[in-house]
C-alpha atoms as a printed R data frame, in Angstrom:
    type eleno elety resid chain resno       x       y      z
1   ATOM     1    CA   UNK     A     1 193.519 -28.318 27.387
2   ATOM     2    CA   UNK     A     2 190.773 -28.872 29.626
3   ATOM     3    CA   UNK     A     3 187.177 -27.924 29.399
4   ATOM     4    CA   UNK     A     4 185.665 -26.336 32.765
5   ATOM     5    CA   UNK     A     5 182.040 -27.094 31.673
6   ATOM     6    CA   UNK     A     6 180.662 -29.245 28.807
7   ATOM     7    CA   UNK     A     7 179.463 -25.480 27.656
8   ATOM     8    CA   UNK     A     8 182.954 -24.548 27.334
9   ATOM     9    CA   UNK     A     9 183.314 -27.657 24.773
10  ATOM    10    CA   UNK     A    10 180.358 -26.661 23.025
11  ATOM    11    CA   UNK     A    11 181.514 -22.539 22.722
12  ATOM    12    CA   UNK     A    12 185.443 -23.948 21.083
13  ATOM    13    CA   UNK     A    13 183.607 -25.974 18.613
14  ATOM    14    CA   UNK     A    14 181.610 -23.160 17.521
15  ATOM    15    CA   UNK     A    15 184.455 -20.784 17.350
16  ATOM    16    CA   UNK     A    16 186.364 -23.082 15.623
17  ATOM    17    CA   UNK     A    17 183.858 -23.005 12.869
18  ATOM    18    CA   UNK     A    18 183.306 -18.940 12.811
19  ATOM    19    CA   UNK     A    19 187.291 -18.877 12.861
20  ATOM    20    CA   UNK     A    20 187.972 -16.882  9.720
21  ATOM    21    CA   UNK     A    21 185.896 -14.374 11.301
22  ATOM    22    CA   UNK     A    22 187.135 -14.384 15.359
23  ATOM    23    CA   UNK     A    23 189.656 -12.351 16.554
24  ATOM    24    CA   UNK     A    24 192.066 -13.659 19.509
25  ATOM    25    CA   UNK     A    25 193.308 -11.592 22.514
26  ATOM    26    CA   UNK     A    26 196.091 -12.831 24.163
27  ATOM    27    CA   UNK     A    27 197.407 -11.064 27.851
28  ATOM    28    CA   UNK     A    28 201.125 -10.927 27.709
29  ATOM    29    CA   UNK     A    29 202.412 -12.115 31.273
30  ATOM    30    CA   UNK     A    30 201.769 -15.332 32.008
31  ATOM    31    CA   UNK     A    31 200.014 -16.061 28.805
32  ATOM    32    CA   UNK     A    32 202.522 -15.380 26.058
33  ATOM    33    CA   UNK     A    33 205.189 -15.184 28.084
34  ATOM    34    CA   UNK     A    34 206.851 -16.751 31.790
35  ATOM    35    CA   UNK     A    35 206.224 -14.779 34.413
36  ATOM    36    CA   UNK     A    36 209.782 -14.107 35.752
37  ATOM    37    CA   UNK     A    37 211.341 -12.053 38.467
38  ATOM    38    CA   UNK     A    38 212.539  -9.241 36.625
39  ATOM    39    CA   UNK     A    39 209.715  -8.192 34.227
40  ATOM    40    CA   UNK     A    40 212.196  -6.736 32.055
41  ATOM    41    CA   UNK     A    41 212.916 -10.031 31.078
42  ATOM    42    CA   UNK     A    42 209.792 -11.685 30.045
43  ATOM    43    CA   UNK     A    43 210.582 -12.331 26.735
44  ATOM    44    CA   UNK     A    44 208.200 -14.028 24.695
45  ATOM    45    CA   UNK     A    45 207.913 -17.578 24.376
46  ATOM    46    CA   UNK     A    46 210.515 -18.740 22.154
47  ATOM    47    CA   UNK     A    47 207.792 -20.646 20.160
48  ATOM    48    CA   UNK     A    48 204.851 -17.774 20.160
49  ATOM    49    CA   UNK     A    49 205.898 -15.836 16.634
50  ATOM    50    CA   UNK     A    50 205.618 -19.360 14.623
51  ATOM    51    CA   UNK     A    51 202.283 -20.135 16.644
52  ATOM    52    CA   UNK     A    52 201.118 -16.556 15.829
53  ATOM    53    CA   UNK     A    53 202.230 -16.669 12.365
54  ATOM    54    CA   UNK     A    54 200.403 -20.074 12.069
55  ATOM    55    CA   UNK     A    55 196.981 -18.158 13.240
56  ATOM    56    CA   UNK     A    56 197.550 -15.511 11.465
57  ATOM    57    CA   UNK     A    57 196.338 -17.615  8.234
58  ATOM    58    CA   UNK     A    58 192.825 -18.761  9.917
59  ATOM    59    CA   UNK     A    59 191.812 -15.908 11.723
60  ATOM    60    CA   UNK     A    60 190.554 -12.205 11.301
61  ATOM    61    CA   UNK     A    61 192.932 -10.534 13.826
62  ATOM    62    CA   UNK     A    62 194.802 -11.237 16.576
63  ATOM    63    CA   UNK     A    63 195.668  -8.920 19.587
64  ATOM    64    CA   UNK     A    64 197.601  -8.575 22.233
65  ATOM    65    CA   UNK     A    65 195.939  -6.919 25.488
66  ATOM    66    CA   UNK     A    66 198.077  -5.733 28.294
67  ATOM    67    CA   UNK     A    67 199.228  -3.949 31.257
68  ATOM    68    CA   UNK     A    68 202.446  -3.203 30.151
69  ATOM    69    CA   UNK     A    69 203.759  -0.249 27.666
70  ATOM    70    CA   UNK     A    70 203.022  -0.759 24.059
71  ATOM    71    CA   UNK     A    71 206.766  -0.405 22.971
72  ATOM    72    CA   UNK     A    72 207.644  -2.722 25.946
73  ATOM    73    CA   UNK     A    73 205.837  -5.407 24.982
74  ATOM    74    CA   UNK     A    74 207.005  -4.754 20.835
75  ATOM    75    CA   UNK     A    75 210.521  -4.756 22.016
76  ATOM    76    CA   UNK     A    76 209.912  -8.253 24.750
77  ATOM    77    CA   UNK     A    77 207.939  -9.883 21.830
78  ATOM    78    CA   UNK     A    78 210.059  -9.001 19.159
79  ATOM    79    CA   UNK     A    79 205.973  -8.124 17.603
80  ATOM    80    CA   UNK     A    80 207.251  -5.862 15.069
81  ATOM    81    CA   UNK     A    81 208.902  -8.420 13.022
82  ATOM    82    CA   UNK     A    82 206.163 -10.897 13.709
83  ATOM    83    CA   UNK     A    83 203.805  -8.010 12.569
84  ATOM    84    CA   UNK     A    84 205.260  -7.898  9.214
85  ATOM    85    CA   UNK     A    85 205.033 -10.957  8.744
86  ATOM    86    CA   UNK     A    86 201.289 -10.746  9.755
87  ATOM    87    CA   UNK     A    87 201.209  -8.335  6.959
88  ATOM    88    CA   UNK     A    88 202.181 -10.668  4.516
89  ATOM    89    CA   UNK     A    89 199.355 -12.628  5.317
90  ATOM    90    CA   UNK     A    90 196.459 -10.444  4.945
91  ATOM    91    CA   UNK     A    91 196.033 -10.342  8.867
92  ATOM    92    CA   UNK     A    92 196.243  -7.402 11.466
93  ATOM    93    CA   UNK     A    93 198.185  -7.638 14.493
94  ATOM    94    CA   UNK     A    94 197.308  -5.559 17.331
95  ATOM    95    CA   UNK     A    95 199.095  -4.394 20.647
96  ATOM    96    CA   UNK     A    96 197.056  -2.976 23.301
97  ATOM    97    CA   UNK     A    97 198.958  -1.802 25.967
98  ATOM    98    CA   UNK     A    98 198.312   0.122 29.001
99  ATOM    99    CA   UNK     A    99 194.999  -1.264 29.055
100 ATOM   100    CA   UNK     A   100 194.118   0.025 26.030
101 ATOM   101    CA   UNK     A   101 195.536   3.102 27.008
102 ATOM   102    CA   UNK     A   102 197.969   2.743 24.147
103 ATOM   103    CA   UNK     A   103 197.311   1.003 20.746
104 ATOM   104    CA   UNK     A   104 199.960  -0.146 17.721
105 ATOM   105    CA   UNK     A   105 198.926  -2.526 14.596
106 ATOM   106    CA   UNK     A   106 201.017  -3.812 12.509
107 ATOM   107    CA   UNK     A   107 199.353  -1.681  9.282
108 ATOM   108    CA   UNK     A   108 200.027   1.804 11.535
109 ATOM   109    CA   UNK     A   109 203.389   0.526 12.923
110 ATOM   110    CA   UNK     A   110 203.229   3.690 15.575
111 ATOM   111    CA   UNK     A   111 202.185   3.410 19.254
112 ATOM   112    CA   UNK     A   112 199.403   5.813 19.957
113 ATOM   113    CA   UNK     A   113 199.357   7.409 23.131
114 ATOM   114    CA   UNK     A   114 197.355  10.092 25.476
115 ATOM   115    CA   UNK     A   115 198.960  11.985 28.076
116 ATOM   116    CA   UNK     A   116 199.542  10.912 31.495
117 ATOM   117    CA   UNK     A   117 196.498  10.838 33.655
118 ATOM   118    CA   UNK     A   118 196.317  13.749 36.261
119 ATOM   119    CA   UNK     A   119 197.423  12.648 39.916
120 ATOM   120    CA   UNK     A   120 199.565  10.100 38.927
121 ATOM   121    CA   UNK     A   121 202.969  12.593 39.727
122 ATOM   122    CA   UNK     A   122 201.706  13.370 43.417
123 ATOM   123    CA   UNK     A   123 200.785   9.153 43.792
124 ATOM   124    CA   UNK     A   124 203.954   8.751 42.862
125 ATOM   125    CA   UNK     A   125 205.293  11.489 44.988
126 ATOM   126    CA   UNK     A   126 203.445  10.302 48.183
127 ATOM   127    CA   UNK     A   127 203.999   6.656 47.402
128 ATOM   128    CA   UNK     A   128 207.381   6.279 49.154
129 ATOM   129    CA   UNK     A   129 206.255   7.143 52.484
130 ATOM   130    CA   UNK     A   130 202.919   4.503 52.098
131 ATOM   131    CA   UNK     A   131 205.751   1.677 51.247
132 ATOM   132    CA   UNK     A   132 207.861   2.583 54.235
133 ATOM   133    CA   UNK     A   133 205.086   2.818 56.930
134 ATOM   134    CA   UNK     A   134 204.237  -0.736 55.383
135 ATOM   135    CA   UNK     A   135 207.503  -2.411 55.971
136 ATOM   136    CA   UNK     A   136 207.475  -2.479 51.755
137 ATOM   137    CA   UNK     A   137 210.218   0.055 50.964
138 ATOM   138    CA   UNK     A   138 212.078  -2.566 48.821
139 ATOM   139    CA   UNK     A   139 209.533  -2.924 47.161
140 ATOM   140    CA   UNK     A   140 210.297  -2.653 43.054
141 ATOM   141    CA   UNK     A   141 208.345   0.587 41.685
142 ATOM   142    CA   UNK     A   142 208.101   0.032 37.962
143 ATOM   143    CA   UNK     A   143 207.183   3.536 36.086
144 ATOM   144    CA   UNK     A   144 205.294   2.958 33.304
145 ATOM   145    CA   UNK     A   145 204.159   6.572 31.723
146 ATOM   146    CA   UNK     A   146 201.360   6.428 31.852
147 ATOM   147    CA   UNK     A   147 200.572   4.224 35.554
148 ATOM   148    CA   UNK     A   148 203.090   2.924 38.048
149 ATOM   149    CA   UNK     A   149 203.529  -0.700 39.215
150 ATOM   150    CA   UNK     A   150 204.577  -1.670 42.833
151 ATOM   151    CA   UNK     A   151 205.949  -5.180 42.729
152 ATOM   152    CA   UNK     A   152 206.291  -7.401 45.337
153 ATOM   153    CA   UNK     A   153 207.577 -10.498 43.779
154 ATOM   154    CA   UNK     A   154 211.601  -9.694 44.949
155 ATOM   155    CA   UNK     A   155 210.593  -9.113 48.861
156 ATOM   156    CA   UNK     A   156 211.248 -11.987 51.524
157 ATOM   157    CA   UNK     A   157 207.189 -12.722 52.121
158 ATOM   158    CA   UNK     A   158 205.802 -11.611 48.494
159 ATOM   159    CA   UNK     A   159 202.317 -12.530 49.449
160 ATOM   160    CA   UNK     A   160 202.523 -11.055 52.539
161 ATOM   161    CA   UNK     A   161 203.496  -7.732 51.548
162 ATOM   162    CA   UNK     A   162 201.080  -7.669 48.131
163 ATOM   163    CA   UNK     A   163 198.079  -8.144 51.242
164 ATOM   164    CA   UNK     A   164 199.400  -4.892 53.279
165 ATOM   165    CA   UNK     A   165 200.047  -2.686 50.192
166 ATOM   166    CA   UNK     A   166 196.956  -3.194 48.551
167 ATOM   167    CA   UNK     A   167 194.692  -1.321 50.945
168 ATOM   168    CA   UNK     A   168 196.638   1.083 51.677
169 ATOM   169    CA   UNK     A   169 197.382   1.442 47.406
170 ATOM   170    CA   UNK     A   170 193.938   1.944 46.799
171 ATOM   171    CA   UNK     A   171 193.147   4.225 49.317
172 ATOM   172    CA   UNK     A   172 196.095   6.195 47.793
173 ATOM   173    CA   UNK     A   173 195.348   6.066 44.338
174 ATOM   174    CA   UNK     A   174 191.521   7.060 45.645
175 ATOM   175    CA   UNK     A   175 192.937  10.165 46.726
176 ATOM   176    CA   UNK     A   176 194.074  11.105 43.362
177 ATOM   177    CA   UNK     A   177 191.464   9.844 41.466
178 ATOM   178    CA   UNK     A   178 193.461   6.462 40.035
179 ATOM   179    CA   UNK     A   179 192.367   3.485 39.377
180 ATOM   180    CA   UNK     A   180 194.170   0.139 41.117
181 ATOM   181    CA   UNK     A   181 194.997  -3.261 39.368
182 ATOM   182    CA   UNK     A   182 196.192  -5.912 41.525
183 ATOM   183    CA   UNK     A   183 197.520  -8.992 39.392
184 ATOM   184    CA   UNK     A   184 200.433 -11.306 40.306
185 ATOM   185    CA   UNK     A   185 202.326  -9.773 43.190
186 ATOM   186    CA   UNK     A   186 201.896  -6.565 41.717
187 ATOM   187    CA   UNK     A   187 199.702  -3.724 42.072
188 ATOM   188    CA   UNK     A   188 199.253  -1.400 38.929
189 ATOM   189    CA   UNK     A   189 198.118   2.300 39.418
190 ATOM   190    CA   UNK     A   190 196.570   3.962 36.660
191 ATOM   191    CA   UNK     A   191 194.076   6.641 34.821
192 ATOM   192    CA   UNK     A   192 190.890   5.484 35.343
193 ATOM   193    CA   UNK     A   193 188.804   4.954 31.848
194 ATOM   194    CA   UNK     A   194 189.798   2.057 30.066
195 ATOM   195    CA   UNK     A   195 190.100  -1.912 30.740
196 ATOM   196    CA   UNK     A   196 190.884  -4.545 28.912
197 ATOM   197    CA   UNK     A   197 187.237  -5.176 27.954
198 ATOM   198    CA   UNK     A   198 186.617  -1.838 26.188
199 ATOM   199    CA   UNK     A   199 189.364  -2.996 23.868
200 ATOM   200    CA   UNK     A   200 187.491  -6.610 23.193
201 ATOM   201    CA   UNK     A   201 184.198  -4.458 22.094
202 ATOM   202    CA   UNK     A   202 186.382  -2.091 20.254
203 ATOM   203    CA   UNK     A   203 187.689  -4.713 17.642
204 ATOM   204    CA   UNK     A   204 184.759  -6.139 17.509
205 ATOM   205    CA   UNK     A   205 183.146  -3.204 16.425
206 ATOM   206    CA   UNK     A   206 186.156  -2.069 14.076
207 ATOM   207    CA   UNK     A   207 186.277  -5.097 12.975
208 ATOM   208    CA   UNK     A   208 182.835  -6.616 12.082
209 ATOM   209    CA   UNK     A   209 184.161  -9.224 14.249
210 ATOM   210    CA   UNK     A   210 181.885 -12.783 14.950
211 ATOM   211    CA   UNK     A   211 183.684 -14.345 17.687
212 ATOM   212    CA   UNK     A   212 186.634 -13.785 20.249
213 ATOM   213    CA   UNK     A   213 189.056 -15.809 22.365
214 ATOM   214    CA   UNK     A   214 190.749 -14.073 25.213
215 ATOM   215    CA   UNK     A   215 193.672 -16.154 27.086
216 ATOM   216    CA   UNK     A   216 194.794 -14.477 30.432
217 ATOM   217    CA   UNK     A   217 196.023 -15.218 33.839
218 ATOM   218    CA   UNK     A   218 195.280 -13.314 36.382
219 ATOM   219    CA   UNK     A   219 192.059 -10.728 37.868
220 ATOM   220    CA   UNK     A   220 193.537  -8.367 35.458
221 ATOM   221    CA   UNK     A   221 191.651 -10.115 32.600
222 ATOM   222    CA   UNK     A   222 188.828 -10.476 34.479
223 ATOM   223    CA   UNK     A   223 187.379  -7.715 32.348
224 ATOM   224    CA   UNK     A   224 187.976  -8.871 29.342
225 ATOM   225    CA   UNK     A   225 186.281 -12.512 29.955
226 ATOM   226    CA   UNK     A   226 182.867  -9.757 31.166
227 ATOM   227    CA   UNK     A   227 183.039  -8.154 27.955
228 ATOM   228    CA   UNK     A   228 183.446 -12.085 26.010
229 ATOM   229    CA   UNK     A   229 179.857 -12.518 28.148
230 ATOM   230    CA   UNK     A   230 178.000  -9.619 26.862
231 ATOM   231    CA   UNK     A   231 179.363 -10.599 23.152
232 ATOM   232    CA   UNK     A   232 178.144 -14.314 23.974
233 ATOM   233    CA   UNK     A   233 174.621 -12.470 24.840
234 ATOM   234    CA   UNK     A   234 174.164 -10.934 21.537
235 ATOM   235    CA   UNK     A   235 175.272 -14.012 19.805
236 ATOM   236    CA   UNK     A   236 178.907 -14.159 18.874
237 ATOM   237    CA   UNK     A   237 181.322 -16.921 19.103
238 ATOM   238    CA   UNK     A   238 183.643 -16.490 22.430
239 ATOM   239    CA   UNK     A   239 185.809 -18.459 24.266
240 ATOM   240    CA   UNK     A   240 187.288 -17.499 27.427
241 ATOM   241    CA   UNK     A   241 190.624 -19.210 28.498
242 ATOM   242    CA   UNK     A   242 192.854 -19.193 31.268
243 ATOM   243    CA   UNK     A   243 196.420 -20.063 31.943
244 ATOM   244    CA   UNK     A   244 196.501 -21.327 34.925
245 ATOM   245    CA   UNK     A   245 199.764 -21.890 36.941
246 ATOM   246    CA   UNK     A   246 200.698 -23.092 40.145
247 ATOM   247    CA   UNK     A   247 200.801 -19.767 41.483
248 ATOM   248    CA   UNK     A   248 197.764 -17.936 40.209
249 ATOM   249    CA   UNK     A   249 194.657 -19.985 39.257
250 ATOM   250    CA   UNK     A   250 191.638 -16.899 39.879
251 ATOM   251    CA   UNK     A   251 190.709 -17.052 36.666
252 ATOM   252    CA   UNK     A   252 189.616 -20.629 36.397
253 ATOM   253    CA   UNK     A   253 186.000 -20.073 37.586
254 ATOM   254    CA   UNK     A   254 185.341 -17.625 34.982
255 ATOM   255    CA   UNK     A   255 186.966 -19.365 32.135
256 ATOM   256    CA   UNK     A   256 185.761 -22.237 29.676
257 ATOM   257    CA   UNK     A   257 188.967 -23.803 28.916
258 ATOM   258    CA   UNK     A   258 191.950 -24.461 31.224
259 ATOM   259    CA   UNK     A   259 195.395 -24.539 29.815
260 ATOM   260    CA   UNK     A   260 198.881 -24.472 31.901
261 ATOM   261    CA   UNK     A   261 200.877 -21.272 31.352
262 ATOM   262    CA   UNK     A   262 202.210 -20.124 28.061
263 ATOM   263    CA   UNK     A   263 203.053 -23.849 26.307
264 ATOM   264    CA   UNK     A   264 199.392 -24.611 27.121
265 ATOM   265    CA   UNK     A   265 198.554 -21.726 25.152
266 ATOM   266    CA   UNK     A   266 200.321 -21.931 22.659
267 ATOM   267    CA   UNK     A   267 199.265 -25.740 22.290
268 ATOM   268    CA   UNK     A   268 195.966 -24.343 22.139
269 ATOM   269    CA   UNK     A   269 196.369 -21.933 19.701
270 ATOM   270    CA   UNK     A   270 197.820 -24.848 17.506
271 ATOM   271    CA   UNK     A   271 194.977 -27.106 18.005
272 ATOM   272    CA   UNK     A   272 191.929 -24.124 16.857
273 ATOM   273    CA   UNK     A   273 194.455 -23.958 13.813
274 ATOM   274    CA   UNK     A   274 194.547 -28.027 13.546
275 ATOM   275    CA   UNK     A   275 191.025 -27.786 13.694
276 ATOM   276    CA   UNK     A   276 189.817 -25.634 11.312
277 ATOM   277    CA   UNK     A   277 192.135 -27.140  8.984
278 ATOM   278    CA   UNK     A   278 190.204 -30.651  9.788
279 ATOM   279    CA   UNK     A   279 186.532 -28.748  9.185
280 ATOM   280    CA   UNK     A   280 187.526 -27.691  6.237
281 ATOM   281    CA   UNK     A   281 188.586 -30.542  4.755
């Protein structure tokens, strides 16, 4: 754990004493679990449900905030059992997905859902031909519901290829009135409306909240760390962390606390519970 700023020291020492009262958002990819080839296998860290059980007992609620389907990320996490168990506690899990398209809790134990956004069946139906005409028809298309995801990870010059598509992605998805979310050698197309930020202020609202973490990766958090500022502004506890790899590190400038990939934040997560444990005593 490294601090970016002697701020950034100062902001985990006073979440760490608002604790009972902070909720922590955690992106999945890359922050609770390894980002892999095959996103259908990025199962959770082995060690997250103890770690998240652990923080279940010092905190008000804990959520996880991400790109990917709700029911995805239950069935990669194995949440639903860890959500029971958050039950047990007195704590509320949350999944996010889709942005915050999508929301689940471990009281509800249902995934609510809207219907797809308009546009996104003709993207997908023109989105083919963009691929071809940018040497990217390999390209992985990932259909998610309710937005589609055009990896890049599996072609010969990943980088390379993310750099072409992306223009020509958003000028597509501009055409039918989509939002674009570029993140780790992947570009996400979706219904414009909701971010990962409008789901911080939402808890906090719900929740009465005093304070929030967010851990995250990549520009797709970026969001969510802008909606930790405004809730610094008006005087809440927040601490905005980033696990950093040696792939994707675009999040460091904007965060207060620098940890290395999921065991970093998981470490992390260990420590604010070490800690409180040590104030209180």
């Amino acid at each position: 754990m490294e601090f970016t700023t002697e701020r950034g020291e100062q902001r985990y020492a006073a979440l760490v004493r608002a604790l009972p009262e902070v909720v922590v958002g955690l992106d999945f990819d890359g922050t609770l679990a390894p980002i892999v080839e095959d996103p259908e296998s990025a199962h959770i860290h082995p060690d997250a449900a103890a770690a998240l059980l652990e923080l279940a007992d010092q905190v008000l609620a804990v959520a996880v905030i991400t790109g990917r389907p709700a029911r995805q990320v239950l069935d990669l996490g194995g949440l639903e059992e860890v959500g029971r168990g958050f039950a047990e506690r007195g704590c509320e899990l949350y999944v996010f997905g889709q942005y915050g398209h999508e929301r689940w809790s471990s009281s509800s134990t249902r995934v609510l859902s809207p219907r797809p956004p308009d546009g996104l069946a003709a993207f997908e139906r023109d989105l083919p031909a963009v691929l071809r005409r940018h040497d990217a028809a390999d390209a992985w298309v990932e259909e998610k519901g309710l937005a589609v995801a055009v990896h890049t990870r599996r072609l010969p010059d990943a980088k390379a290829a993310f750099e072409r598509l992306l223009p020509a992605l958003r000028e597509l998805a501009r055409a039918h009135d989509l939002t674009l979310e570029p993140g780790r050698n992947v570009i996400e197309v979706r219904s414009p409306g909701a971010h990962k930020g409008q789901a911080v202020e939402r808890l906090v609202e719900e929740l009465d909240a005093q304070g929030f973490a967010f851990a995250g990766d990549d520009l797709g958090d970026l969001e969510a760390f802008e909606a930790l500022g405004r809730l610094d502004e008006r005087g809440l506890s927040t601490l905005r962390i980033c696990s950093a790899s040696d792939e994707e590190s675009a999040l460091i400038a904007h965060s207060d606390v620098v940890v290395h990939g999921p065991d970093g934040v998981l470490d992390l997560l260990r420590q604010l519970v070490a800690d409180a444990g040590t104030r209180r005593d």
